[in-house]
Amino acid sequence: QVQLVESGGGLVQPGGSLRLSCAASGRLFSINAMGWYRQAPGKQRELVATITTRGITNYADSVKGRFTTSRDNAKDPVYLQMNSLKPEDTAVYSCRADSLPPPLGNGMAYWGKGTLVTVSS
């Protein structure tokens, strides 16, 4: 089992910055990759960014050049640095951890409860 807890959300003005954190605990050795997803009111959840254990990152086109995800090692939190925020970035941001397939893991995806980011003047 893997537990995820996000933090760092809040209210920010357009053009501002926020840094989200995702702290993972449990069977960390079984995690293959981690990602950030968001869900705006009335919309489907969408991928924001992912990072593998080797540090390879991937971003949605809508956040490229503005958001950066990072982590130092498997035991450290995963961060999402969000710059030049726009009102359309308003959403609940959730962290996801993908487990390795058996026998190292169980192939499941784990989710945190999310943290709300509101971009408004």
Short mmCIF file of N, CA and C in Angstrom, two decimals:
data_model
loop_
_atom_site.label_atom_id
_atom_site.label_comp_id
_atom_site.label_asym_id
_atom_site.label_seq_id
_atom_site.Cartn_x
_atom_site.Cartn_y
_atom_site.Cartn_z
N GLN A 1 0.83 -1.19 0.00
CA GLN A 1 0.00 0.00 0.00
C GLN A 1 0.87 1.24 0.00
N VAL A 2 0.36 2.27 -0.65
CA VAL A 2 1.04 3.56 -0.70
C VAL A 2 0.04 4.63 -0.30
N GLN A 3 0.45 5.53 0.56
CA GLN A 3 -0.39 6.64 0.98
C GLN A 3 0.20 7.94 0.44
N LEU A 4 -0.68 8.82 -0.04
CA LEU A 4 -0.25 10.09 -0.64
C LEU A 4 -0.99 11.24 0.02
N VAL A 5 -0.26 12.29 0.36
CA VAL A 5 -0.86 13.47 0.96
C VAL A 5 -0.34 14.71 0.24
N GLU A 6 -1.26 15.47 -0.35
CA GLU A 6 -0.89 16.69 -1.05
C GLU A 6 -1.01 17.89 -0.11
N SER A 7 -0.23 18.92 -0.41
CA SER A 7 -0.31 20.18 0.32
C SER A 7 0.18 21.30 -0.57
N GLY A 8 -0.11 22.54 -0.15
CA GLY A 8 0.39 23.70 -0.86
C GLY A 8 -0.62 24.45 -1.69
N GLY A 9 -1.85 23.96 -1.75
CA GLY A 9 -2.87 24.66 -2.51
C GLY A 9 -3.30 25.95 -1.83
N GLY A 10 -4.07 26.74 -2.55
CA GLY A 10 -4.55 27.98 -1.98
C GLY A 10 -5.05 28.93 -3.05
N LEU A 11 -5.24 30.17 -2.63
CA LEU A 11 -5.71 31.22 -3.53
C LEU A 11 -4.52 32.05 -4.00
N VAL A 12 -4.43 32.27 -5.29
CA VAL A 12 -3.33 33.06 -5.85
C VAL A 12 -3.89 33.91 -6.98
N GLN A 13 -3.28 35.07 -7.17
CA GLN A 13 -3.70 35.96 -8.25
C GLN A 13 -3.15 35.49 -9.59
N PRO A 14 -3.82 35.83 -10.66
CA PRO A 14 -3.28 35.49 -12.00
C PRO A 14 -1.86 36.03 -12.15
N GLY A 15 -1.00 35.17 -12.73
CA GLY A 15 0.40 35.52 -12.87
C GLY A 15 1.26 35.09 -11.70
N GLY A 16 0.63 34.65 -10.64
CA GLY A 16 1.36 34.25 -9.44
C GLY A 16 1.88 32.82 -9.52
N SER A 17 2.47 32.39 -8.40
CA SER A 17 3.08 31.05 -8.34
C SER A 17 2.63 30.31 -7.09
N LEU A 18 2.64 29.01 -7.18
CA LEU A 18 2.39 28.12 -6.04
C LEU A 18 3.26 26.89 -6.22
N ARG A 19 3.62 26.27 -5.11
CA ARG A 19 4.32 24.99 -5.17
C ARG A 19 3.53 23.96 -4.38
N LEU A 20 3.13 22.92 -5.06
CA LEU A 20 2.42 21.81 -4.43
C LEU A 20 3.41 20.72 -4.05
N SER A 21 3.09 20.03 -2.97
CA SER A 21 3.91 18.90 -2.52
C SER A 21 3.05 17.66 -2.41
N CYS A 22 3.63 16.52 -2.69
CA CYS A 22 2.96 15.24 -2.52
C CYS A 22 3.90 14.34 -1.74
N ALA A 23 3.53 14.07 -0.50
CA ALA A 23 4.33 13.21 0.36
C ALA A 23 3.81 11.78 0.28
N ALA A 24 4.70 10.85 -0.01
CA ALA A 24 4.33 9.45 -0.14
C ALA A 24 4.88 8.65 1.03
N SER A 25 4.12 7.66 1.47
CA SER A 25 4.57 6.75 2.52
C SER A 25 4.06 5.36 2.18
N GLY A 26 4.67 4.37 2.85
CA GLY A 26 4.30 2.99 2.59
C GLY A 26 5.36 2.29 1.76
N ARG A 27 4.93 1.48 0.82
CA ARG A 27 5.84 0.66 0.02
C ARG A 27 6.42 1.49 -1.13
N LEU A 28 7.29 2.42 -0.78
CA LEU A 28 7.82 3.35 -1.76
C LEU A 28 8.65 2.65 -2.83
N PHE A 29 9.27 1.54 -2.49
CA PHE A 29 10.11 0.84 -3.45
C PHE A 29 9.30 0.27 -4.60
N SER A 30 7.98 0.17 -4.40
CA SER A 30 7.12 -0.43 -5.44
C SER A 30 6.60 0.60 -6.44
N ILE A 31 6.93 1.89 -6.22
CA ILE A 31 6.41 2.94 -7.10
C ILE A 31 7.25 3.04 -8.36
N ASN A 32 6.58 3.07 -9.51
CA ASN A 32 7.24 3.21 -10.80
C ASN A 32 7.29 4.66 -11.24
N ALA A 33 6.18 5.35 -11.11
CA ALA A 33 6.12 6.74 -11.55
C ALA A 33 5.07 7.46 -10.71
N MET A 34 5.18 8.78 -10.69
CA MET A 34 4.19 9.59 -9.99
C MET A 34 3.72 10.70 -10.90
N GLY A 35 2.51 11.16 -10.63
CA GLY A 35 1.97 12.19 -11.50
C GLY A 35 1.04 13.13 -10.77
N TRP A 36 0.81 14.26 -11.42
CA TRP A 36 -0.15 15.26 -10.94
C TRP A 36 -1.30 15.32 -11.94
N TYR A 37 -2.50 15.31 -11.40
CA TYR A 37 -3.71 15.43 -12.20
C TYR A 37 -4.55 16.55 -11.61
N ARG A 38 -5.46 17.09 -12.39
CA ARG A 38 -6.34 18.13 -11.88
C ARG A 38 -7.74 17.95 -12.43
N GLN A 39 -8.69 18.43 -11.64
CA GLN A 39 -10.08 18.38 -12.05
C GLN A 39 -10.73 19.71 -11.71
N ALA A 40 -11.14 20.40 -12.75
CA ALA A 40 -11.83 21.68 -12.58
C ALA A 40 -13.32 21.41 -12.43
N PRO A 41 -14.05 22.34 -11.83
CA PRO A 41 -15.50 22.16 -11.65
C PRO A 41 -16.19 21.89 -12.98
N GLY A 42 -16.97 20.82 -13.02
CA GLY A 42 -17.73 20.49 -14.23
C GLY A 42 -16.93 19.88 -15.34
N LYS A 43 -15.65 19.58 -15.09
CA LYS A 43 -14.80 19.00 -16.13
C LYS A 43 -14.22 17.67 -15.68
N GLN A 44 -13.74 16.92 -16.66
CA GLN A 44 -13.10 15.64 -16.34
C GLN A 44 -11.69 15.86 -15.81
N ARG A 45 -11.23 14.90 -15.04
CA ARG A 45 -9.86 14.96 -14.54
C ARG A 45 -8.88 14.84 -15.70
N GLU A 46 -7.82 15.62 -15.65
CA GLU A 46 -6.83 15.60 -16.73
C GLU A 46 -5.43 15.51 -16.17
N LEU A 47 -4.55 14.95 -16.98
CA LEU A 47 -3.15 14.84 -16.62
C LEU A 47 -2.49 16.20 -16.66
N VAL A 48 -1.68 16.49 -15.65
CA VAL A 48 -0.90 17.73 -15.63
C VAL A 48 0.57 17.42 -15.91
N ALA A 49 1.14 16.50 -15.13
CA ALA A 49 2.56 16.18 -15.29
C ALA A 49 2.86 14.83 -14.65
N THR A 50 3.87 14.16 -15.18
CA THR A 50 4.33 12.91 -14.58
C THR A 50 5.84 12.93 -14.46
N ILE A 51 6.33 12.10 -13.54
CA ILE A 51 7.77 11.95 -13.37
C ILE A 51 8.07 10.51 -13.00
N THR A 52 9.03 9.91 -13.69
CA THR A 52 9.40 8.53 -13.41
C THR A 52 10.47 8.49 -12.31
N THR A 53 10.78 7.28 -11.87
CA THR A 53 11.82 7.12 -10.85
C THR A 53 13.18 7.55 -11.38
N ARG A 54 13.31 7.59 -12.71
CA ARG A 54 14.57 8.04 -13.31
C ARG A 54 14.58 9.53 -13.59
N GLY A 55 13.49 10.20 -13.19
CA GLY A 55 13.44 11.65 -13.37
C GLY A 55 12.96 12.12 -14.72
N ILE A 56 12.43 11.22 -15.53
CA ILE A 56 11.89 11.61 -16.83
C ILE A 56 10.52 12.24 -16.62
N THR A 57 10.33 13.43 -17.16
CA THR A 57 9.08 14.17 -16.94
C THR A 57 8.28 14.30 -18.23
N ASN A 58 7.01 14.51 -18.04
CA ASN A 58 6.08 14.70 -19.16
C ASN A 58 5.02 15.69 -18.70
N TYR A 59 4.63 16.60 -19.61
CA TYR A 59 3.69 17.65 -19.23
C TYR A 59 2.55 17.77 -20.25
N ALA A 60 1.39 18.17 -19.74
CA ALA A 60 0.31 18.52 -20.63
C ALA A 60 0.69 19.78 -21.40
N ASP A 61 0.21 19.89 -22.63
CA ASP A 61 0.56 21.06 -23.45
C ASP A 61 0.14 22.36 -22.77
N SER A 62 -0.95 22.32 -22.03
CA SER A 62 -1.49 23.53 -21.42
C SER A 62 -0.61 24.09 -20.32
N VAL A 63 0.32 23.29 -19.80
CA VAL A 63 1.17 23.76 -18.69
C VAL A 63 2.65 23.78 -19.03
N LYS A 64 3.01 23.32 -20.22
CA LYS A 64 4.42 23.30 -20.61
C LYS A 64 5.01 24.70 -20.55
N GLY A 65 6.19 24.80 -19.96
CA GLY A 65 6.86 26.09 -19.84
C GLY A 65 6.43 26.87 -18.62
N ARG A 66 5.37 26.44 -17.94
CA ARG A 66 4.89 27.14 -16.74
C ARG A 66 5.01 26.28 -15.49
N PHE A 67 4.78 24.98 -15.63
CA PHE A 67 4.81 24.06 -14.49
C PHE A 67 6.04 23.17 -14.58
N THR A 68 6.57 22.81 -13.41
CA THR A 68 7.70 21.90 -13.34
C THR A 68 7.48 20.92 -12.19
N THR A 69 7.61 19.63 -12.49
CA THR A 69 7.52 18.63 -11.44
C THR A 69 8.91 18.08 -11.15
N SER A 70 9.16 17.75 -9.90
CA SER A 70 10.49 17.30 -9.54
C SER A 70 10.44 16.46 -8.26
N ARG A 71 11.49 15.69 -8.06
CA ARG A 71 11.71 14.98 -6.81
C ARG A 71 13.18 14.62 -6.77
N ASP A 72 13.75 14.57 -5.57
CA ASP A 72 15.17 14.27 -5.43
C ASP A 72 15.43 12.77 -5.41
N ASN A 73 14.61 12.03 -4.67
CA ASN A 73 14.73 10.57 -4.65
C ASN A 73 13.39 9.98 -4.24
N ALA A 74 13.34 8.66 -4.21
CA ALA A 74 12.07 7.97 -3.98
C ALA A 74 11.47 8.27 -2.62
N LYS A 75 12.28 8.70 -1.67
CA LYS A 75 11.77 8.94 -0.33
C LYS A 75 11.32 10.39 -0.14
N ASP A 76 11.67 11.27 -1.06
CA ASP A 76 11.33 12.68 -0.93
C ASP A 76 9.97 12.97 -1.56
N PRO A 77 9.35 14.09 -1.15
CA PRO A 77 8.08 14.45 -1.78
C PRO A 77 8.26 14.77 -3.26
N VAL A 78 7.18 14.66 -3.99
CA VAL A 78 7.15 15.12 -5.37
C VAL A 78 6.56 16.53 -5.36
N TYR A 79 7.20 17.42 -6.10
CA TYR A 79 6.75 18.80 -6.12
C TYR A 79 6.18 19.17 -7.49
N LEU A 80 5.28 20.12 -7.45
CA LEU A 80 4.77 20.72 -8.69
C LEU A 80 4.88 22.23 -8.52
N GLN A 81 5.88 22.81 -9.18
CA GLN A 81 6.05 24.25 -9.16
C GLN A 81 5.21 24.84 -10.28
N MET A 82 4.30 25.71 -9.90
CA MET A 82 3.38 26.30 -10.87
C MET A 82 3.63 27.80 -10.95
N ASN A 83 4.05 28.26 -12.11
CA ASN A 83 4.30 29.67 -12.34
C ASN A 83 3.34 30.23 -13.38
N SER A 84 3.25 31.54 -13.43
CA SER A 84 2.40 32.22 -14.42
C SER A 84 1.00 31.62 -14.42
N LEU A 85 0.44 31.48 -13.25
CA LEU A 85 -0.86 30.83 -13.13
C LEU A 85 -1.97 31.64 -13.79
N LYS A 86 -2.92 30.92 -14.36
CA LYS A 86 -4.05 31.50 -15.06
C LYS A 86 -5.35 31.07 -14.38
N PRO A 87 -6.40 31.83 -14.54
CA PRO A 87 -7.69 31.41 -13.94
C PRO A 87 -8.11 30.01 -14.38
N GLU A 88 -7.77 29.62 -15.59
CA GLU A 88 -8.14 28.29 -16.07
C GLU A 88 -7.32 27.17 -15.42
N ASP A 89 -6.34 27.52 -14.61
CA ASP A 89 -5.61 26.51 -13.84
C ASP A 89 -6.34 26.16 -12.54
N THR A 90 -7.41 26.86 -12.24
CA THR A 90 -8.19 26.58 -11.04
C THR A 90 -8.74 25.16 -11.08
N ALA A 91 -8.43 24.38 -10.06
CA ALA A 91 -8.85 22.98 -10.02
C ALA A 91 -8.41 22.35 -8.70
N VAL A 92 -8.91 21.16 -8.47
CA VAL A 92 -8.36 20.32 -7.40
C VAL A 92 -7.22 19.51 -8.02
N TYR A 93 -6.04 19.64 -7.43
CA TYR A 93 -4.86 18.95 -7.93
C TYR A 93 -4.60 17.72 -7.06
N SER A 94 -4.48 16.59 -7.73
CA SER A 94 -4.28 15.33 -7.01
C SER A 94 -2.99 14.67 -7.46
N CYS A 95 -2.39 13.97 -6.53
CA CYS A 95 -1.16 13.23 -6.77
C CYS A 95 -1.52 11.76 -7.00
N ARG A 96 -0.80 11.14 -7.90
CA ARG A 96 -1.03 9.72 -8.20
C ARG A 96 0.30 8.99 -8.23
N ALA A 97 0.32 7.78 -7.68
CA ALA A 97 1.50 6.93 -7.71
C ALA A 97 1.15 5.63 -8.41
N ASP A 98 1.94 5.24 -9.40
CA ASP A 98 1.71 4.00 -10.13
C ASP A 98 2.67 2.93 -9.63
N SER A 99 2.10 1.82 -9.19
CA SER A 99 2.93 0.74 -8.66
C SER A 99 3.50 -0.09 -9.78
N LEU A 100 4.68 -0.64 -9.55
CA LEU A 100 5.26 -1.59 -10.49
C LEU A 100 4.38 -2.83 -10.56
N PRO A 101 4.48 -3.57 -11.67
CA PRO A 101 3.73 -4.82 -11.76
C PRO A 101 4.34 -5.88 -10.84
N PRO A 102 3.62 -6.96 -10.56
CA PRO A 102 4.19 -8.03 -9.74
C PRO A 102 5.47 -8.56 -10.38
N PRO A 103 6.43 -9.05 -9.64
CA PRO A 103 6.34 -9.27 -8.20
C PRO A 103 6.77 -8.09 -7.33
N LEU A 104 7.34 -7.02 -7.95
CA LEU A 104 7.80 -5.90 -7.13
C LEU A 104 6.65 -5.08 -6.57
N GLY A 105 5.55 -4.99 -7.30
CA GLY A 105 4.41 -4.22 -6.84
C GLY A 105 3.13 -4.96 -7.14
N ASN A 106 2.01 -4.21 -7.14
CA ASN A 106 0.73 -4.86 -7.44
C ASN A 106 0.05 -4.26 -8.66
N GLY A 107 0.75 -3.36 -9.35
CA GLY A 107 0.19 -2.81 -10.57
C GLY A 107 -0.93 -1.81 -10.38
N MET A 108 -1.17 -1.41 -9.14
CA MET A 108 -2.29 -0.50 -8.87
C MET A 108 -1.86 0.96 -8.94
N ALA A 109 -2.84 1.82 -9.04
CA ALA A 109 -2.62 3.27 -8.97
C ALA A 109 -3.19 3.77 -7.66
N TYR A 110 -2.41 4.60 -6.96
CA TYR A 110 -2.84 5.17 -5.69
C TYR A 110 -3.04 6.68 -5.88
N TRP A 111 -4.04 7.20 -5.17
CA TRP A 111 -4.39 8.62 -5.29
C TRP A 111 -4.40 9.30 -3.93
N GLY A 112 -3.99 10.56 -3.92
CA GLY A 112 -4.19 11.39 -2.75
C GLY A 112 -5.57 12.02 -2.81
N LYS A 113 -5.92 12.76 -1.75
CA LYS A 113 -7.24 13.37 -1.69
C LYS A 113 -7.34 14.67 -2.46
N GLY A 114 -6.20 15.26 -2.75
CA GLY A 114 -6.19 16.48 -3.55
C GLY A 114 -6.06 17.74 -2.73
N THR A 115 -5.64 18.80 -3.41
CA THR A 115 -5.55 20.12 -2.80
C THR A 115 -6.08 21.14 -3.80
N LEU A 116 -6.86 22.09 -3.31
CA LEU A 116 -7.53 23.05 -4.18
C LEU A 116 -6.63 24.22 -4.50
N VAL A 117 -6.54 24.51 -5.79
CA VAL A 117 -5.83 25.69 -6.27
C VAL A 117 -6.85 26.61 -6.94
N THR A 118 -6.91 27.85 -6.45
CA THR A 118 -7.82 28.82 -7.02
C THR A 118 -7.02 30.02 -7.52
N VAL A 119 -7.17 30.31 -8.80
CA VAL A 119 -6.46 31.44 -9.40
C VAL A 119 -7.51 32.51 -9.73
N SER A 120 -7.45 33.59 -8.97
CA SER A 120 -8.47 34.62 -9.12
C SER A 120 -7.96 35.95 -8.58
N SER A 121 -8.42 37.01 -9.18
CA SER A 121 -8.06 38.34 -8.68
C SER A 121 -9.13 38.84 -7.71
#
